[in-house]
PDB file of C-alpha atoms in Angstrom:
ATOM      1  CA  ILE N 399      26.106 -16.231  10.054  1.00 93.00           C
ATOM      2  CA  THR N 400      26.092 -14.734  13.545  1.00 95.00           C
ATOM      3  CA  ILE N 401      25.334 -11.039  14.051  1.00 94.00           C
ATOM      4  CA  ILE N 402      27.255 -10.125  17.172  1.00 94.00           C
ATOM      5  CA  THR N 403      26.404  -7.626  19.902  1.00 95.00           C
ATOM      6  CA  GLY N 404      26.596  -4.131  18.430  1.00 95.00           C
ATOM      7  CA  GLY N 405      26.695  -5.473  14.868  1.00 95.00           C
ATOM      8  CA  THR N 406      24.330  -4.558  12.025  1.00 94.00           C
ATOM      9  CA  LEU N 407      23.879  -6.501   8.804  1.00 91.00           C
ATOM     10  CA  ASN N 408      22.266  -4.318   6.139  1.00 89.00           C
ATOM     11  CA  VAL N 409      21.024  -6.632   3.410  1.00 87.00           C
ATOM     12  CA  GLN N 410      21.720  -5.121  -0.005  1.00 75.00           C
ATOM     13  CA  LYS N 411      19.119  -5.878  -2.690  1.00 74.00           C
ATOM     14  CA  ASN N 412      17.109  -7.180   0.277  1.00 78.00           C
ATOM     15  CA  ASN N 413      17.798 -10.924  -0.254  1.00 86.00           C
ATOM     16  CA  LEU N 414      19.686 -13.186   2.159  1.00 89.00           C
ATOM     17  CA  SER N 415      19.865 -16.966   1.666  1.00 91.00           C
ATOM     18  CA  ILE N 416      21.980 -18.918   4.193  1.00 93.00           C
ATOM     19  CA  SER N 417      21.930 -22.177   6.165  1.00 94.00           C
ATOM     20  CA  ARG N 418      21.773 -20.679   9.661  1.00 96.00           C
ATOM     21  CA  LEU N 419      21.344 -17.207  11.168  1.00 96.00           C
ATOM     22  CA  THR N 420      21.827 -16.250  14.816  1.00 97.00           C
ATOM     23  CA  ILE N 421      21.244 -12.692  15.999  1.00 97.00           C
ATOM     24  CA  ASN N 422      22.799 -12.017  19.379  1.00 97.00           C
ATOM     25  CA  SER N 423      21.590  -9.445  21.904  1.00 97.00           C
ATOM     26  CA  GLY N 424      22.266  -6.002  20.430  1.00 97.00           C
ATOM     27  CA  GLY N 425      22.605  -7.374  16.897  1.00 97.00           C
ATOM     28  CA  ILE N 426      20.394  -6.092  14.061  1.00 96.00           C
ATOM     29  CA  LEU N 427      19.376  -7.412  10.644  1.00 94.00           C
ATOM     30  CA  THR N 428      17.881  -4.729   8.427  1.00 92.00           C
ATOM     31  CA  SER N 429      17.693  -3.613   4.793  1.00 87.00           C
ATOM     32  CA  GLU N 430      17.827  -0.517   2.650  1.00 76.00           C
ATOM     33  CA  ALA N 431      14.826   1.791   2.467  1.00 70.00           C
ATOM     34  CA  ASN N 432      12.681   0.437  -0.323  1.00 61.00           C
ATOM     35  CA  ALA N 433       9.756   2.760  -1.014  1.00 55.00           C
ATOM     36  CA  GLN N 434      10.872   3.317  -4.599  1.00 61.00           C
ATOM     37  CA  ASN N 435      11.552  -0.252  -5.741  1.00 61.00           C
ATOM     38  CA  GLN N 436       8.889  -2.011  -3.646  1.00 68.00           C
ATOM     39  CA  THR N 437      11.177  -4.792  -2.438  1.00 73.00           C
ATOM     40  CA  THR N 438      10.852  -7.049   0.595  1.00 85.00           C
ATOM     41  CA  LEU N 439      13.549  -8.110   3.044  1.00 91.00           C
ATOM     42  CA  ASN N 440      13.675 -11.803   2.053  1.00 92.00           C
ATOM     43  CA  LEU N 441      15.416 -14.146   4.491  1.00 95.00           C
ATOM     44  CA  LYS N 442      15.708 -17.844   3.608  1.00 96.00           C
ATOM     45  CA  ALA N 443      17.475 -20.261   5.971  1.00 97.00           C
ATOM     46  CA  ALA N 444      17.244 -23.686   7.561  1.00 97.00           C
ATOM     47  CA  ASN N 445      17.325 -22.253  11.091  1.00 97.00           C
ATOM     48  CA  VAL N 446      16.967 -18.713  12.435  1.00 97.00           C
ATOM     49  CA  THR N 447      17.503 -17.798  16.095  1.00 98.00           C
ATOM     50  CA  ILE N 448      16.867 -14.263  17.367  1.00 98.00           C
ATOM     51  CA  LEU N 449      18.137 -14.060  20.931  1.00 98.00           C
ATOM     52  CA  THR N 450      16.760 -11.719  23.588  1.00 97.00           C
ATOM     53  CA  GLY N 451      17.803  -8.196  22.579  1.00 97.00           C
ATOM     54  CA  GLY N 452      18.363  -9.238  18.956  1.00 97.00           C
ATOM     55  CA  LEU N 453      16.350  -7.630  16.206  1.00 97.00           C
ATOM     56  CA  ILE N 454      15.134  -7.949  12.635  1.00 97.00           C
ATOM     57  CA  ASN N 455      14.029  -4.412  11.885  1.00 96.00           C
ATOM     58  CA  SER N 456      12.152  -3.063   8.873  1.00 95.00           C
ATOM     59  CA  SER N 457      10.443  -0.225  10.741  1.00 95.00           C
ATOM     60  CA  PHE N 458      10.010   3.097   8.910  1.00 94.00           C
ATOM     61  CA  LEU N 459      11.285   1.569   5.615  1.00 94.00           C
ATOM     62  CA  GLY N 460       8.004   1.739   3.705  1.00 94.00           C
ATOM     63  CA  TYR N 461       6.373   4.598   1.831  1.00 95.00           C
ATOM     64  CA  ALA N 462       7.398   8.059   2.997  1.00 94.00           C
ATOM     65  CA  GLY N 463       5.170  10.515   4.793  1.00 94.00           C
ATOM     66  CA  GLY N 464       4.154  13.719   3.052  1.00 92.00           C
ATOM     67  CA  ALA N 465       5.869  17.038   3.660  1.00 91.00           C
ATOM     68  CA  ALA N 466       3.856  19.856   5.254  1.00 87.00           C
ATOM     69  CA  MET N 467       0.622  20.389   3.298  1.00 85.00           C
ATOM     70  CA  VAL N 468       1.286  17.263   1.184  1.00 89.00           C
ATOM     71  CA  ASN N 469      -0.447  13.871   1.149  1.00 91.00           C
ATOM     72  CA  GLY N 470       1.499  10.823   2.246  1.00 93.00           C
ATOM     73  CA  SER N 471       2.651   8.271  -0.328  1.00 93.00           C
ATOM     74  CA  GLY N 472       1.641   4.669  -1.018  1.00 94.00           C
ATOM     75  CA  PRO N 473      -1.636   2.903  -1.832  1.00 96.00           C
ATOM     76  CA  GLY N 474      -3.104   3.806   1.566  1.00 95.00           C
ATOM     77  CA  TYR N 475      -1.681   7.322   1.852  1.00 95.00           C
ATOM     78  CA  GLY N 476      -2.917   9.653   4.554  1.00 93.00           C
ATOM     79  CA  GLY N 477      -4.645  12.664   3.052  1.00 89.00           C
ATOM     80  CA  LEU N 478      -5.303  16.358   3.339  1.00 81.00           C
ATOM     81  CA  HIS N 479      -8.857  16.881   2.117  1.00 67.00           C
ATOM     82  CA  CYS N 480      -8.372  20.593   1.562  1.00 61.00           C
ATOM     83  CA  THR N 481      -4.964  22.162   1.935  1.00 55.00           C
ATOM     84  CA  ILE N 482      -6.180  25.598   3.057  1.00 57.00           C
ATOM     85  CA  ASN N 483      -8.105  24.596   6.146  1.00 57.00           C
ATOM     86  CA  SER N 484      -6.903  21.120   7.049  1.00 58.00           C
ATOM     87  CA  ILE N 485      -4.939  21.238  10.273  1.00 76.00           C
ATOM     88  CA  GLY N 486      -3.787  17.727  11.273  1.00 85.00           C
ATOM     89  CA  GLY N 487      -2.716  15.211   8.610  1.00 88.00           C
ATOM     90  CA  GLY N 488      -4.469  11.887   8.056  1.00 91.00           C
ATOM     91  CA  GLY N 489      -2.700   8.667   9.067  1.00 94.00           C
ATOM     92  CA  GLY N 490      -1.559   6.083   6.529  1.00 95.00           C
ATOM     93  CA  GLY N 491      -3.567   2.881   6.088  1.00 96.00           C
ATOM     94  CA  TYR N 492      -2.631  -0.736   5.277  1.00 96.00           C
ATOM     95  CA  GLY N 493      -3.932  -3.619   7.450  1.00 95.00           C
ATOM     96  CA  GLY N 494      -6.252  -1.170   9.168  1.00 94.00           C
ATOM     97  CA  ARG N 495      -7.539   2.190   8.029  1.00 93.00           C
ATOM     98  CA  GLY N 496      -5.567   5.248   9.078  1.00 93.00           C
ATOM     99  CA  GLY N 497      -7.139   7.694  11.489  1.00 89.00           C
ATOM    100  CA  ASN N 498      -8.540  11.015  10.273  1.00 87.00           C
ATOM    101  CA  GLY N 499      -6.598  14.129  11.153  1.00 85.00           C
ATOM    102  CA  SER N 500      -8.255  16.849  13.203  1.00 78.00           C
ATOM    103  CA  VAL N 501     -10.016  19.403  11.087  1.00 67.00           C
ATOM    104  CA  GLY N 502     -10.589  23.037  10.307  1.00 59.00           C
ATOM    105  CA  SER N 503     -13.546  23.195   7.923  1.00 59.00           C
ATOM    106  CA  CYS N 504     -12.921  19.811   6.266  1.00 63.00           C
ATOM    107  CA  ASN N 505     -11.584  16.342   7.053  1.00 67.00           C
ATOM    108  CA  SER N 506      -8.030  15.115   6.638  1.00 81.00           C
ATOM    109  CA  PRO N 507      -8.887  11.512   5.767  1.00 87.00           C
ATOM    110  CA  GLY N 508      -6.978   8.484   6.947  1.00 89.00           C
ATOM    111  CA  GLY N 509      -5.690   6.056   4.335  1.00 94.00           C
ATOM    112  CA  SER N 510      -7.477   2.920   3.164  1.00 94.00           C
ATOM    113  CA  VAL N 511      -6.892  -0.821   3.629  1.00 96.00           C
ATOM    114  CA  TYR N 512      -5.174  -2.731   0.788  1.00 96.00           C
ATOM    115  CA  GLY N 513      -3.191  -5.860  -0.071  1.00 95.00           C
ATOM    116  CA  SER N 514      -3.419  -9.558   0.800  1.00 95.00           C
ATOM    117  CA  ALA N 515      -3.876 -10.760   4.372  1.00 94.00           C
ATOM    118  CA  ILE N 516      -2.859 -14.309   3.378  1.00 96.00           C
ATOM    119  CA  THR N 517       0.538 -13.494   1.853  1.00 96.00           C
ATOM    120  CA  PRO N 518       1.288  -9.960   3.075  1.00 96.00           C
ATOM    121  CA  THR N 519       4.329  -8.500   1.330  1.00 94.00           C
ATOM    122  CA  MET N 520       3.409  -4.868   0.720  1.00 95.00           C
ATOM    123  CA  LEU N 521       4.901  -1.794   2.349  1.00 95.00           C
ATOM    124  CA  GLY N 522       3.086   0.431   4.813  1.00 96.00           C
ATOM    125  CA  SER N 523       1.882   3.854   3.624  1.00 96.00           C
ATOM    126  CA  GLY N 524       2.915   7.302   4.781  1.00 96.00           C
ATOM    127  CA  GLY N 525       0.846   9.826   6.733  1.00 95.00           C
ATOM    128  CA  ALA N 526       0.046  13.330   5.504  1.00 93.00           C
ATOM    129  CA  GLY N 527       1.965  16.388   6.640  1.00 89.00           C
ATOM    130  CA  ASP N 528       0.403  19.008   8.871  1.00 85.00           C
ATOM    131  CA  ARG N 529      -0.658  22.563   8.070  1.00 78.00           C
ATOM    132  CA  TRP N 530       2.671  24.286   8.673  1.00 78.00           C
ATOM    133  CA  THR N 531       6.040  22.594   8.902  1.00 81.00           C
ATOM    134  CA  ASP N 532       5.954  18.904   9.789  1.00 86.00           C
ATOM    135  CA  SER N 533       6.056  15.726   7.708  1.00 92.00           C
ATOM    136  CA  GLY N 534       3.911  12.644   8.152  1.00 94.00           C
ATOM    137  CA  GLY N 535       5.334   9.405   9.474  1.00 95.00           C
ATOM    138  CA  SER N 536       6.748   6.751   7.135  1.00 95.00           C
ATOM    139  CA  GLY N 537       5.156   3.339   6.750  1.00 96.00           C
ATOM    140  CA  GLY N 538       6.767   0.112   7.880  1.00 96.00           C
ATOM    141  CA  GLY N 539       8.700  -2.065   5.437  1.00 94.00           C
ATOM    142  CA  SER N 540       8.149  -5.680   4.436  1.00 95.00           C
ATOM    143  CA  VAL N 541       9.794  -8.827   5.875  1.00 96.00           C
ATOM    144  CA  PHE N 542       9.479 -12.375   4.494  1.00 96.00           C
ATOM    145  CA  ILE N 543      11.148 -15.157   6.509  1.00 97.00           C
ATOM    146  CA  ASN N 544      11.138 -18.635   4.933  1.00 97.00           C
ATOM    147  CA  VAL N 545      12.675 -21.197   7.302  1.00 97.00           C
ATOM    148  CA  THR N 546      12.880 -24.901   6.473  1.00 97.00           C
ATOM    149  CA  ASP N 547      13.394 -26.107  10.064  1.00 97.00           C
ATOM    150  CA  THR N 548      13.112 -23.850  13.158  1.00 98.00           C
ATOM    151  CA  LEU N 549      12.485 -20.155  13.776  1.00 98.00           C
ATOM    152  CA  ASN N 550      13.147 -19.208  17.409  1.00 98.00           C
ATOM    153  CA  VAL N 551      12.194 -15.633  18.286  1.00 98.00           C
ATOM    154  CA  THR N 552      13.097 -14.525  21.793  1.00 98.00           C
ATOM    155  CA  GLY N 553      14.121 -11.138  20.444  1.00 98.00           C
ATOM    156  CA  LYS N 554      11.982  -9.010  18.105  1.00 98.00           C
ATOM    157  CA  ILE N 555      10.849  -8.779  14.486  1.00 98.00           C
ATOM    158  CA  LEU N 556       9.617  -5.243  13.756  1.00 98.00           C
ATOM    159  CA  SER N 557       8.030  -3.457  10.820  1.00 97.00           C
ATOM    160  CA  SER N 558       6.198  -0.557  12.420  1.00 97.00           C
ATOM    161  CA  GLY N 559       5.274   2.897  11.124  1.00 96.00           C
ATOM    162  CA  SER N 560       6.779   6.105  12.470  1.00 96.00           C
ATOM    163  CA  LYS N 561       5.080   8.907  14.358  1.00 95.00           C
ATOM    164  CA  GLY N 562       3.872  12.034  12.578  1.00 93.00           C
ATOM    165  CA  GLY N 563       5.694  15.299  13.236  1.00 91.00           C
ATOM    166  CA  TYR N 564       4.416  18.034  15.527  1.00 85.00           C
ATOM    167  CA  ASP N 565       5.258  21.744  15.448  1.00 81.00           C
ATOM    168  CA  GLY N 566       3.789  22.711  18.814  1.00 80.00           C
ATOM    169  CA  THR N 567       0.351  23.484  17.367  1.00 79.00           C
ATOM    170  CA  TYR N 568      -0.458  21.110  14.491  1.00 82.00           C
ATOM    171  CA  GLY N 569       0.369  17.434  14.004  1.00 88.00           C
ATOM    172  CA  ALA N 570       1.040  15.253  10.968  1.00 91.00           C
ATOM    173  CA  GLY N 571      -0.373  11.765  10.375  1.00 93.00           C
ATOM    174  CA  GLY N 572       1.388   8.593  11.504  1.00 95.00           C
ATOM    175  CA  GLY N 573       2.662   6.009   9.016  1.00 96.00           C
ATOM    176  CA  SER N 574       0.968   2.624   8.837  1.00 96.00           C
ATOM    177  CA  GLY N 575       2.626  -0.576   9.953  1.00 96.00           C
ATOM    178  CA  GLY N 576       4.244  -2.762   7.310  1.00 96.00           C
ATOM    179  CA  SER N 577       4.131  -6.525   6.747  1.00 97.00           C
ATOM    180  CA  ILE N 578       5.719  -9.625   8.299  1.00 97.00           C
ATOM    181  CA  TYR N 579       5.186 -12.935   6.484  1.00 98.00           C
ATOM    182  CA  ILE N 580       6.667 -16.077   8.064  1.00 98.00           C
ATOM    183  CA  ILE N 581       6.862 -19.713   6.980  1.00 98.00           C
ATOM    184  CA  ALA N 582       8.488 -22.009   9.580  1.00 98.00           C
ATOM    185  CA  PRO N 583       7.709 -25.673  10.305  1.00 98.00           C
ATOM    186  CA  ASN N 584       8.763 -25.142  13.931  1.00 98.00           C
ATOM    187  CA  PHE N 585       7.968 -21.766  15.485  1.00 98.00           C
ATOM    188  CA  ALA N 586       9.364 -21.177  18.984  1.00 98.00           C
ATOM    189  CA  GLY N 587      10.295 -18.442  21.445  1.00 97.00           C
ATOM    190  CA  ASN N 588       8.693 -15.788  23.634  1.00 98.00           C
ATOM    191  CA  GLY N 589       9.717 -12.559  21.917  1.00 98.00           C
ATOM    192  CA  ALA N 590       7.732  -9.981  19.940  1.00 98.00           C
ATOM    193  CA  ILE N 591       6.463  -9.496  16.394  1.00 97.00           C
ATOM    194  CA  ASN N 592       5.176  -5.987  15.724  1.00 97.00           C
ATOM    195  CA  VAL N 593       3.682  -4.106  12.761  1.00 96.00           C
ATOM    196  CA  SER N 594       1.955  -1.326  14.701  1.00 96.00           C
ATOM    197  CA  GLY N 595       1.040   2.003  13.138  1.00 95.00           C
ATOM    198  CA  GLY N 596       2.785   5.209  14.140  1.00 95.00           C
ATOM    199  CA  ASP N 597       1.051   7.692  16.416  1.00 93.00           C
ATOM    200  CA  GLY N 598      -0.341  10.913  15.029  1.00 91.00           C
ATOM    201  CA  GLY N 599       1.692  14.000  15.862  1.00 90.00           C
ATOM    202  CA  GLY N 600       0.708  16.237  18.754  1.00 80.00           C
ATOM    203  CA  PRO N 601      -0.357  15.941  22.401  1.00 69.00           C
ATOM    204  CA  SER N 602      -3.990  15.562  23.380  1.00 55.00           C
ATOM    205  CA  SER N 603      -4.503  19.291  23.921  1.00 51.00           C
ATOM    206  CA  ASN N 604      -3.915  20.491  20.333  1.00 62.00           C
ATOM    207  CA  TRP N 605      -4.853  19.824  16.700  1.00 76.00           C
ATOM    208  CA  GLY N 606      -3.133  16.576  15.919  1.00 82.00           C
ATOM    209  CA  GLY N 607      -2.666  14.024  13.177  1.00 88.00           C
ATOM    210  CA  GLY N 608      -4.463  10.726  12.761  1.00 90.00           C
ATOM    211  CA  GLY N 609      -2.801   7.522  13.895  1.00 92.00           C
ATOM    212  CA  GLY N 610      -1.409   5.152  11.277  1.00 95.00           C
ATOM    213  CA  GLY N 611      -3.289   1.902  10.702  1.00 95.00           C
ATOM    214  CA  GLY N 612      -1.741  -1.373  11.820  1.00 96.00           C
ATOM    215  CA  GLY N 613       0.102  -3.525   9.312  1.00 96.00           C
ATOM    216  CA  LYS N 614      -0.316  -7.222   8.442  1.00 97.00           C
ATOM    217  CA  ILE N 615       1.194 -10.402   9.905  1.00 97.00           C
ATOM    218  CA  ALA N 616       0.826 -13.952   8.551  1.00 97.00           C
ATOM    219  CA  ILE N 617       2.603 -16.910  10.194  1.00 97.00           C
ATOM    220  CA  TYR N 618       2.429 -20.472   8.851  1.00 98.00           C
ATOM    221  CA  TYR N 619       3.820 -23.359  10.940  1.00 97.00           C
ATOM    222  CA  ASN N 620       3.401 -27.077  11.710  1.00 98.00           C
ATOM    223  CA  THR N 621       4.465 -26.938  15.364  1.00 97.00           C
ATOM    224  CA  LYS N 622       4.126 -23.831  17.544  1.00 97.00           C
ATOM    225  CA  THR N 623       5.581 -23.297  21.000  1.00 97.00           C
ATOM    226  CA  PHE N 624       5.908 -19.526  20.522  1.00 97.00           C
ATOM    227  CA  ASN N 625       4.095 -17.651  23.299  1.00 97.00           C
ATOM    228  CA  GLY N 626       5.304 -14.102  22.778  1.00 97.00           C
ATOM    229  CA  ALA N 627       3.497 -10.928  21.707  1.00 97.00           C
ATOM    230  CA  VAL N 628       2.074 -10.336  18.229  1.00 96.00           C
ATOM    231  CA  ASP N 629       0.935  -6.734  17.642  1.00 95.00           C
ATOM    232  CA  ALA N 630      -0.724  -5.156  14.602  1.00 95.00           C
ATOM    233  CA  SER N 631      -2.453  -2.290  16.414  1.00 94.00           C
ATOM    234  CA  GLY N 632      -3.069   1.154  15.000  1.00 94.00           C
ATOM    235  CA  GLY N 633      -1.301   4.238  16.285  1.00 92.00           C
ATOM    236  CA  ILE N 634      -3.071   6.601  18.664  1.00 86.00           C
ATOM    237  CA  ASN N 635      -4.255   9.991  17.493  1.00 79.00           C
ATOM    238  CA  GLY N 636      -2.452  13.195  18.340  1.00 63.00           C
ATOM    239  CA  SER N 637      -5.446  15.306  19.343  1.00 56.00           C
ATOM    240  CA  ASN N 638      -8.800  15.472  21.036  1.00 46.00           C
ATOM    241  CA  TYR N 639     -10.100  17.832  18.326  1.00 46.00           C
ATOM    242  CA  GLY N 640     -11.551  15.187  16.064  1.00 45.00           C
ATOM    243  CA  ALA N 641      -8.536  13.030  15.188  1.00 46.00           C
ATOM    244  CA  ASN N 642      -9.126   9.266  15.186  1.00 50.00           C
ATOM    245  CA  ASN N 643      -6.977   6.314  16.155  1.00 54.00           C
ATOM    246  CA  GLY N 644      -5.663   4.142  13.340  1.00 54.00           C
TER     247      GLY N 644
END
């Protein structure tokens, strides 16, 4: 299968087993949102090539963020410690703890760490909503790539969390990054693999949300010539009034 420029292959039931996959520049492989059924985008092939500008994308496909005044969802949900006085929502956690939201008279706690670091296949968790109108960011999804020969990544594999909302005064928590789990005897390329957490909502001058924690990446190979970027960082906070980075 070749995903051409401008083409998108949305994998139904999140399983794709083929002999060879090439993703051209501007091509995208993705899956359905899966927060309810907890499924992973499973790709099994002999050879996978992601060219520069090509993308496997599971960003924002994890657990949903909470509506205004509501906790996020997922095992590492971002919280609102007390709904009356909490101002910024807590960020979702997964590979790293979510950042606390900025506070009124009580904390809006960031979400906790969970799941395996050896075989990471869980979804990222959502951030909490803010005090008034905005929802927290969604967590990243889950990608499992099992290649029997060569994986060449000069494009990108993404499973990041989304940014928390911001209403001009208060900010919601960012969603945590998701998971990317790779098995490939030969791992090549110079692209990017990213499970970063979403930023907390709000600029640095107001009451913002906590950043989402970073997700989890595990890569198993026999031969590695890959020299690209691997990023599981937490999102930045949306405020200087007590909110923490993921």
